[in-house]
């Protein structure tokens, strides 16, 4: 089995079981006759690096095309890394421009803050003129009948109380913070929609793809991970199968893979010290202030652009983190 992947049997046998299973599953999916045009979304991040290595090893007929969705604000280190990946694997990575770049989306719709899901709820409530007050859910639903899901979020109305990620209480003291400090800037998560989601849907149609691969791993956490139960599923928006080759791969498995096959990462990891990349300057990133500081010398233009685009979100997030610290110190009941 290992020989068809260009791997020595002794090397393959030393790989973690989950990695061996990933090879076997990827082989059966990518080389399935039902798929003739396969697309793979390459981000330049660490998980993406592993996925690209895996797919190029198992894709015997070379039917996979690799795509990079340019958001309009990217680390130079990421763009350089894409060129190195093309040289290493001998395949082109097609750069796909956004329908609307992140700077344009933030200017037109609003800035993301805290998380994608939180941004969607805040933005929706803002659009209905919500007054950020505590009240019974029935009363608020009657007042804002078109914002049902967001009102339920605000009132911790989903199953399992505040502990589910679909309730505002999942983020400690966020409700108290917003009531005390209502956002004075427009909030939106539409940047992802116009730079990635909608672009990917158009790509599927124009390229006639019948399978799309992404680097989502189950252990990442977050609302996005909860959307998937396994590594292969039908995308109802595009009506093609979506495949997640690394879905069951854990951090230790990924580290073993990188060591076994000399998978190298961009300077975002090796020089800037990132653990994850994501969209450059995104306010959702943990430790974003430290991230921007670490690249200030190497990529000053990108840092200046990030502050100009996301500045209001950075300030609001800092205030929220300070609020959390104060509430925790004072023993304030979590809302």
Short mmCIF file of C-alpha atoms in Angstrom, two decimals:
data_model
loop_
_atom_site.label_atom_id
_atom_site.label_comp_id
_atom_site.label_asym_id
_atom_site.label_seq_id
_atom_site.Cartn_x
_atom_site.Cartn_y
_atom_site.Cartn_z
CA UNK A 1 0.00 0.00 0.00
CA UNK A 2 2.71 2.48 0.95
CA UNK A 3 4.48 2.14 -2.39
CA UNK A 4 1.64 3.72 -4.35
CA UNK A 5 2.02 6.84 -2.21
CA UNK A 6 5.74 7.02 -2.89
CA UNK A 7 6.47 6.05 0.70
CA UNK A 8 8.68 3.32 2.03
CA UNK A 9 6.78 0.60 3.90
CA UNK A 10 8.95 1.09 6.99
CA UNK A 11 8.10 4.80 7.01
CA UNK A 12 4.38 4.21 6.54
CA UNK A 13 4.22 1.65 9.36
CA UNK A 14 5.71 4.19 11.80
CA UNK A 15 3.03 6.77 11.07
CA UNK A 16 0.21 7.25 13.60
CA UNK A 17 -2.88 5.18 12.88
CA UNK A 18 -4.93 8.28 12.14
CA UNK A 19 -2.42 9.37 9.50
CA UNK A 20 -2.44 5.92 7.88
CA UNK A 21 -6.24 6.06 7.85
CA UNK A 22 -6.09 9.54 6.30
CA UNK A 23 -3.96 8.19 3.44
CA UNK A 24 -6.35 5.29 2.88
CA UNK A 25 -9.45 7.50 2.93
CA UNK A 26 -7.88 10.18 0.72
CA UNK A 27 -6.86 7.49 -1.77
CA UNK A 28 -10.40 6.12 -1.95
CA UNK A 29 -12.01 9.55 -2.26
CA UNK A 30 -9.65 11.39 -4.62
CA UNK A 31 -9.26 8.41 -6.94
CA UNK A 32 -12.95 7.55 -7.00
CA UNK A 33 -14.19 7.46 -10.60
CA UNK A 34 -17.23 9.58 -9.68
CA UNK A 35 -14.91 12.58 -9.25
CA UNK A 36 -13.28 13.92 -12.41
CA UNK A 37 -12.54 17.52 -11.44
CA UNK A 38 -11.29 18.01 -7.91
CA UNK A 39 -10.60 21.39 -6.32
CA UNK A 40 -8.50 22.02 -3.23
CA UNK A 41 -8.50 25.27 -1.26
CA UNK A 42 -4.94 26.18 -0.25
CA UNK A 43 -4.54 28.89 2.40
CA UNK A 44 -0.81 28.85 3.02
CA UNK A 45 -1.43 27.76 6.62
CA UNK A 46 0.02 24.73 8.38
CA UNK A 47 -3.02 22.47 7.98
CA UNK A 48 -3.23 23.44 4.33
CA UNK A 49 0.42 22.46 3.87
CA UNK A 50 -0.26 18.96 5.18
CA UNK A 51 -3.40 18.60 3.07
CA UNK A 52 -1.58 19.61 -0.11
CA UNK A 53 1.23 17.14 0.59
CA UNK A 54 -1.27 14.35 1.24
CA UNK A 55 -3.36 15.01 -1.87
CA UNK A 56 -0.39 15.27 -4.21
CA UNK A 57 0.82 11.89 -2.92
CA UNK A 58 -2.47 10.04 -3.43
CA UNK A 59 -3.82 11.74 -6.60
CA UNK A 60 -2.60 9.26 -9.19
CA UNK A 61 -4.31 10.90 -12.19
CA UNK A 62 -3.40 14.47 -11.18
CA UNK A 63 -7.01 15.61 -11.40
CA UNK A 64 -6.81 18.02 -8.45
CA UNK A 65 -6.44 21.76 -9.04
CA UNK A 66 -5.28 23.98 -6.19
CA UNK A 67 -6.77 27.39 -5.49
CA UNK A 68 -5.85 30.28 -3.21
CA UNK A 69 -8.59 32.76 -2.29
CA UNK A 70 -6.99 36.18 -2.03
CA UNK A 71 -8.79 38.31 0.58
CA UNK A 72 -7.23 41.62 -0.40
CA UNK A 73 -5.02 41.76 2.69
CA UNK A 74 -2.42 39.01 2.92
CA UNK A 75 0.88 38.45 4.68
CA UNK A 76 3.78 38.72 2.28
CA UNK A 77 5.13 35.59 3.94
CA UNK A 78 2.00 33.70 2.86
CA UNK A 79 2.27 34.84 -0.76
CA UNK A 80 5.95 33.85 -0.82
CA UNK A 81 5.07 30.45 0.64
CA UNK A 82 2.58 29.78 -2.15
CA UNK A 83 5.37 30.15 -4.69
CA UNK A 84 7.51 27.70 -2.75
CA UNK A 85 4.64 25.19 -2.65
CA UNK A 86 4.23 25.46 -6.41
CA UNK A 87 7.94 24.80 -6.90
CA UNK A 88 8.03 21.93 -4.40
CA UNK A 89 5.06 20.01 -5.79
CA UNK A 90 5.33 21.09 -9.43
CA UNK A 91 1.72 22.25 -9.63
CA UNK A 92 0.20 25.71 -10.07
CA UNK A 93 -1.88 27.31 -7.33
CA UNK A 94 -4.52 29.44 -9.02
CA UNK A 95 -5.02 32.80 -7.30
CA UNK A 96 -8.70 33.70 -7.06
CA UNK A 97 -9.62 37.34 -6.49
CA UNK A 98 -12.48 38.21 -4.10
CA UNK A 99 -15.85 39.52 -5.19
CA UNK A 100 -15.27 42.21 -2.59
CA UNK A 101 -11.98 42.47 -0.73
CA UNK A 102 -11.87 42.53 3.06
CA UNK A 103 -11.14 46.29 3.15
CA UNK A 104 -14.14 46.92 0.89
CA UNK A 105 -16.42 44.62 2.91
CA UNK A 106 -15.49 46.33 6.18
CA UNK A 107 -16.13 49.71 4.62
CA UNK A 108 -19.47 48.66 3.06
CA UNK A 109 -20.93 46.41 5.77
CA UNK A 110 -18.97 46.68 9.00
CA UNK A 111 -16.06 45.17 10.87
CA UNK A 112 -15.93 41.66 12.40
CA UNK A 113 -15.33 41.40 16.14
CA UNK A 114 -14.94 38.65 18.81
CA UNK A 115 -15.87 35.79 16.44
CA UNK A 116 -17.66 35.21 13.16
CA UNK A 117 -20.81 33.96 14.85
CA UNK A 118 -20.88 36.78 17.40
CA UNK A 119 -20.33 39.30 14.60
CA UNK A 120 -23.27 37.89 12.66
CA UNK A 121 -25.57 38.22 15.68
CA UNK A 122 -24.44 41.73 16.65
CA UNK A 123 -24.66 42.92 13.05
CA UNK A 124 -28.15 41.50 12.64
CA UNK A 125 -29.38 43.11 15.87
CA UNK A 126 -27.80 46.41 14.86
CA UNK A 127 -29.76 46.31 11.60
CA UNK A 128 -33.01 46.15 13.58
CA UNK A 129 -32.05 48.98 15.92
CA UNK A 130 -31.75 46.72 18.96
CA UNK A 131 -31.34 48.67 22.21
CA UNK A 132 -29.05 46.16 23.98
CA UNK A 133 -31.18 45.67 27.09
CA UNK A 134 -32.05 42.81 29.39
CA UNK A 135 -35.65 41.64 28.96
CA UNK A 136 -37.66 38.40 28.76
CA UNK A 137 -37.14 36.62 25.46
CA UNK A 138 -40.87 36.60 24.63
CA UNK A 139 -40.98 40.37 24.99
CA UNK A 140 -37.96 40.88 22.73
CA UNK A 141 -39.24 38.41 20.14
CA UNK A 142 -42.47 40.35 19.96
CA UNK A 143 -40.57 43.62 19.54
CA UNK A 144 -38.07 42.22 17.01
CA UNK A 145 -39.96 39.42 15.19
CA UNK A 146 -37.56 39.30 12.24
CA UNK A 147 -34.51 38.72 14.43
CA UNK A 148 -35.62 35.48 16.06
CA UNK A 149 -32.31 33.60 16.00
CA UNK A 150 -30.31 36.60 17.22
CA UNK A 151 -32.79 37.32 20.02
CA UNK A 152 -32.47 33.70 21.13
CA UNK A 153 -28.69 34.16 21.10
CA UNK A 154 -28.99 37.33 23.19
CA UNK A 155 -31.30 35.63 25.71
CA UNK A 156 -29.35 32.36 25.95
CA UNK A 157 -32.42 30.68 24.51
CA UNK A 158 -30.82 27.70 22.81
CA UNK A 159 -30.63 24.21 24.27
CA UNK A 160 -28.10 23.62 27.09
CA UNK A 161 -28.36 27.21 28.30
CA UNK A 162 -25.36 29.48 28.05
CA UNK A 163 -22.91 26.62 27.52
CA UNK A 164 -23.75 26.08 23.87
CA UNK A 165 -21.73 28.11 21.38
CA UNK A 166 -24.99 29.40 19.90
CA UNK A 167 -25.77 31.45 23.03
CA UNK A 168 -24.17 34.73 24.07
CA UNK A 169 -23.30 33.26 27.47
CA UNK A 170 -20.70 31.04 25.82
CA UNK A 171 -18.49 34.14 25.75
CA UNK A 172 -17.97 35.11 29.37
CA UNK A 173 -19.66 38.36 30.41
CA UNK A 174 -20.20 39.41 26.80
CA UNK A 175 -23.83 40.35 27.39
CA UNK A 176 -22.96 42.52 30.38
CA UNK A 177 -20.16 44.10 28.40
CA UNK A 178 -22.34 44.95 25.40
CA UNK A 179 -25.05 46.39 27.63
CA UNK A 180 -22.42 48.56 29.30
CA UNK A 181 -20.53 49.33 26.08
CA UNK A 182 -22.82 49.08 23.03
CA UNK A 183 -20.72 48.96 19.84
CA UNK A 184 -20.54 52.41 18.24
CA UNK A 185 -19.24 51.01 14.96
CA UNK A 186 -20.94 48.75 12.43
CA UNK A 187 -20.30 45.06 13.00
CA UNK A 188 -20.46 42.44 10.26
CA UNK A 189 -18.97 39.08 9.30
CA UNK A 190 -19.68 39.48 5.58
CA UNK A 191 -15.99 39.74 4.69
CA UNK A 192 -15.77 35.94 4.78
CA UNK A 193 -18.85 35.66 2.58
CA UNK A 194 -17.49 37.85 -0.22
CA UNK A 195 -13.85 36.77 -0.11
CA UNK A 196 -14.30 33.02 0.33
CA UNK A 197 -17.78 31.48 0.51
CA UNK A 198 -19.41 33.17 -2.46
CA UNK A 199 -16.17 33.03 -4.44
CA UNK A 200 -15.90 29.28 -3.83
CA UNK A 201 -19.46 28.73 -5.03
CA UNK A 202 -18.73 30.62 -8.24
CA UNK A 203 -15.52 28.66 -8.71
CA UNK A 204 -17.37 25.36 -8.45
CA UNK A 205 -19.74 26.45 -11.21
CA UNK A 206 -17.18 27.97 -13.58
CA UNK A 207 -14.70 25.11 -13.21
CA UNK A 208 -17.39 22.39 -13.14
CA UNK A 209 -15.85 20.86 -10.04
CA UNK A 210 -17.45 17.78 -8.55
CA UNK A 211 -15.40 17.60 -5.32
CA UNK A 212 -13.92 20.36 -3.15
CA UNK A 213 -11.26 19.73 -0.52
CA UNK A 214 -10.63 21.92 2.54
CA UNK A 215 -8.26 21.62 5.49
CA UNK A 216 -10.78 21.70 8.34
CA UNK A 217 -9.85 19.54 11.32
CA UNK A 218 -12.35 18.39 13.94
CA UNK A 219 -10.07 19.32 16.84
CA UNK A 220 -10.04 22.99 15.80
CA UNK A 221 -13.26 23.70 17.69
CA UNK A 222 -15.61 26.58 17.01
CA UNK A 223 -19.01 26.79 15.37
CA UNK A 224 -17.63 25.84 11.95
CA UNK A 225 -16.43 22.47 13.23
CA UNK A 226 -19.89 21.75 14.64
CA UNK A 227 -21.29 21.98 11.11
CA UNK A 228 -19.68 18.65 10.13
CA UNK A 229 -20.12 15.15 11.49
CA UNK A 230 -17.53 13.46 9.29
CA UNK A 231 -14.91 14.08 6.64
CA UNK A 232 -17.16 13.83 3.56
CA UNK A 233 -20.52 15.51 3.03
CA UNK A 234 -22.71 17.15 0.42
CA UNK A 235 -22.53 20.94 0.27
CA UNK A 236 -26.15 22.01 -0.10
CA UNK A 237 -25.15 25.38 -1.54
CA UNK A 238 -22.98 24.05 -4.35
CA UNK A 239 -24.52 20.56 -4.63
CA UNK A 240 -21.09 18.92 -4.79
CA UNK A 241 -19.28 16.81 -2.22
CA UNK A 242 -16.94 18.52 0.24
CA UNK A 243 -14.02 16.49 1.50
CA UNK A 244 -11.94 17.26 4.59
CA UNK A 245 -8.85 14.99 4.36
CA UNK A 246 -7.49 16.05 7.76
CA UNK A 247 -10.78 16.00 9.65
CA UNK A 248 -9.75 13.28 12.12
CA UNK A 249 -6.10 14.34 12.38
CA UNK A 250 -5.02 15.59 15.82
CA UNK A 251 -2.15 17.93 16.62
CA UNK A 252 0.25 15.09 17.44
CA UNK A 253 -0.71 13.28 14.24
CA UNK A 254 -0.06 16.43 12.22
CA UNK A 255 3.33 16.93 13.86
CA UNK A 256 4.29 13.32 13.06
CA UNK A 257 3.21 13.79 9.44
CA UNK A 258 5.29 16.95 9.04
CA UNK A 259 8.35 15.25 10.51
CA UNK A 260 7.98 12.13 8.38
CA UNK A 261 7.58 13.99 5.10
CA UNK A 262 9.51 17.18 5.79
CA UNK A 263 6.48 19.43 5.42
CA UNK A 264 7.65 23.00 5.89
CA UNK A 265 5.54 26.04 6.72
CA UNK A 266 5.58 29.73 5.88
CA UNK A 267 7.56 32.37 7.75
CA UNK A 268 4.35 33.21 9.62
CA UNK A 269 5.18 30.10 11.65
CA UNK A 270 8.95 29.81 11.44
CA UNK A 271 9.81 33.50 11.98
CA UNK A 272 6.75 35.36 13.22
CA UNK A 273 5.83 32.70 15.76
CA UNK A 274 2.22 32.15 14.72
CA UNK A 275 0.41 28.98 15.72
CA UNK A 276 -2.30 29.69 13.17
CA UNK A 277 -2.58 32.17 10.34
CA UNK A 278 -6.12 32.77 9.16
CA UNK A 279 -6.93 36.03 7.42
CA UNK A 280 -4.19 38.61 7.93
CA UNK A 281 -5.02 40.98 10.77
CA UNK A 282 -8.36 39.31 11.52
CA UNK A 283 -9.76 40.52 14.88
CA UNK A 284 -10.88 36.95 15.65
CA UNK A 285 -7.28 35.78 16.04
CA UNK A 286 -6.12 35.10 19.56
CA UNK A 287 -3.36 37.43 20.65
CA UNK A 288 -3.82 39.64 17.62
CA UNK A 289 -1.89 42.50 19.22
CA UNK A 290 1.11 40.25 19.76
CA UNK A 291 0.79 38.89 16.22
CA UNK A 292 0.83 42.34 14.67
CA UNK A 293 3.75 43.37 16.84
CA UNK A 294 5.72 40.31 15.74
CA UNK A 295 5.39 41.25 12.06
CA UNK A 296 5.67 45.03 12.46
CA UNK A 297 9.28 45.12 11.32
CA UNK A 298 9.00 42.51 8.56
CA UNK A 299 5.66 43.66 7.13
CA UNK A 300 4.95 47.24 8.28
CA UNK A 301 2.60 48.03 5.40
CA UNK A 302 0.35 45.08 6.22
CA UNK A 303 0.26 46.08 9.90
CA UNK A 304 -0.70 49.65 9.06
CA UNK A 305 -3.42 48.39 6.74
CA UNK A 306 -4.76 46.04 9.43
CA UNK A 307 -5.03 48.85 11.98
CA UNK A 308 -6.79 51.06 9.45
CA UNK A 309 -9.30 48.33 8.54
CA UNK A 310 -9.88 46.65 11.91
CA UNK A 311 -8.88 49.36 14.39
CA UNK A 312 -12.35 49.77 15.92
CA UNK A 313 -12.64 46.00 16.42
CA UNK A 314 -9.20 45.80 18.04
CA UNK A 315 -10.12 48.54 20.52
CA UNK A 316 -13.49 46.94 21.31
CA UNK A 317 -11.92 43.53 21.85
CA UNK A 318 -9.31 44.97 24.22
CA UNK A 319 -12.05 46.63 26.26
CA UNK A 320 -13.95 43.35 26.38
CA UNK A 321 -10.90 41.40 27.55
CA UNK A 322 -10.27 44.02 30.26
CA UNK A 323 -13.93 43.75 31.27
CA UNK A 324 -13.62 39.97 31.52
CA UNK A 325 -10.57 40.30 33.76
CA UNK A 326 -12.37 42.73 36.08
CA UNK A 327 -15.48 40.54 36.29
CA UNK A 328 -13.37 37.49 37.00
CA UNK A 329 -11.48 39.26 39.77
CA UNK A 330 -14.67 40.55 41.38
CA UNK A 331 -16.48 37.25 41.08
CA UNK A 332 -19.25 38.64 38.91
CA UNK A 333 -21.79 36.02 37.91
CA UNK A 334 -21.26 34.92 34.32
CA UNK A 335 -24.09 36.13 32.08
#
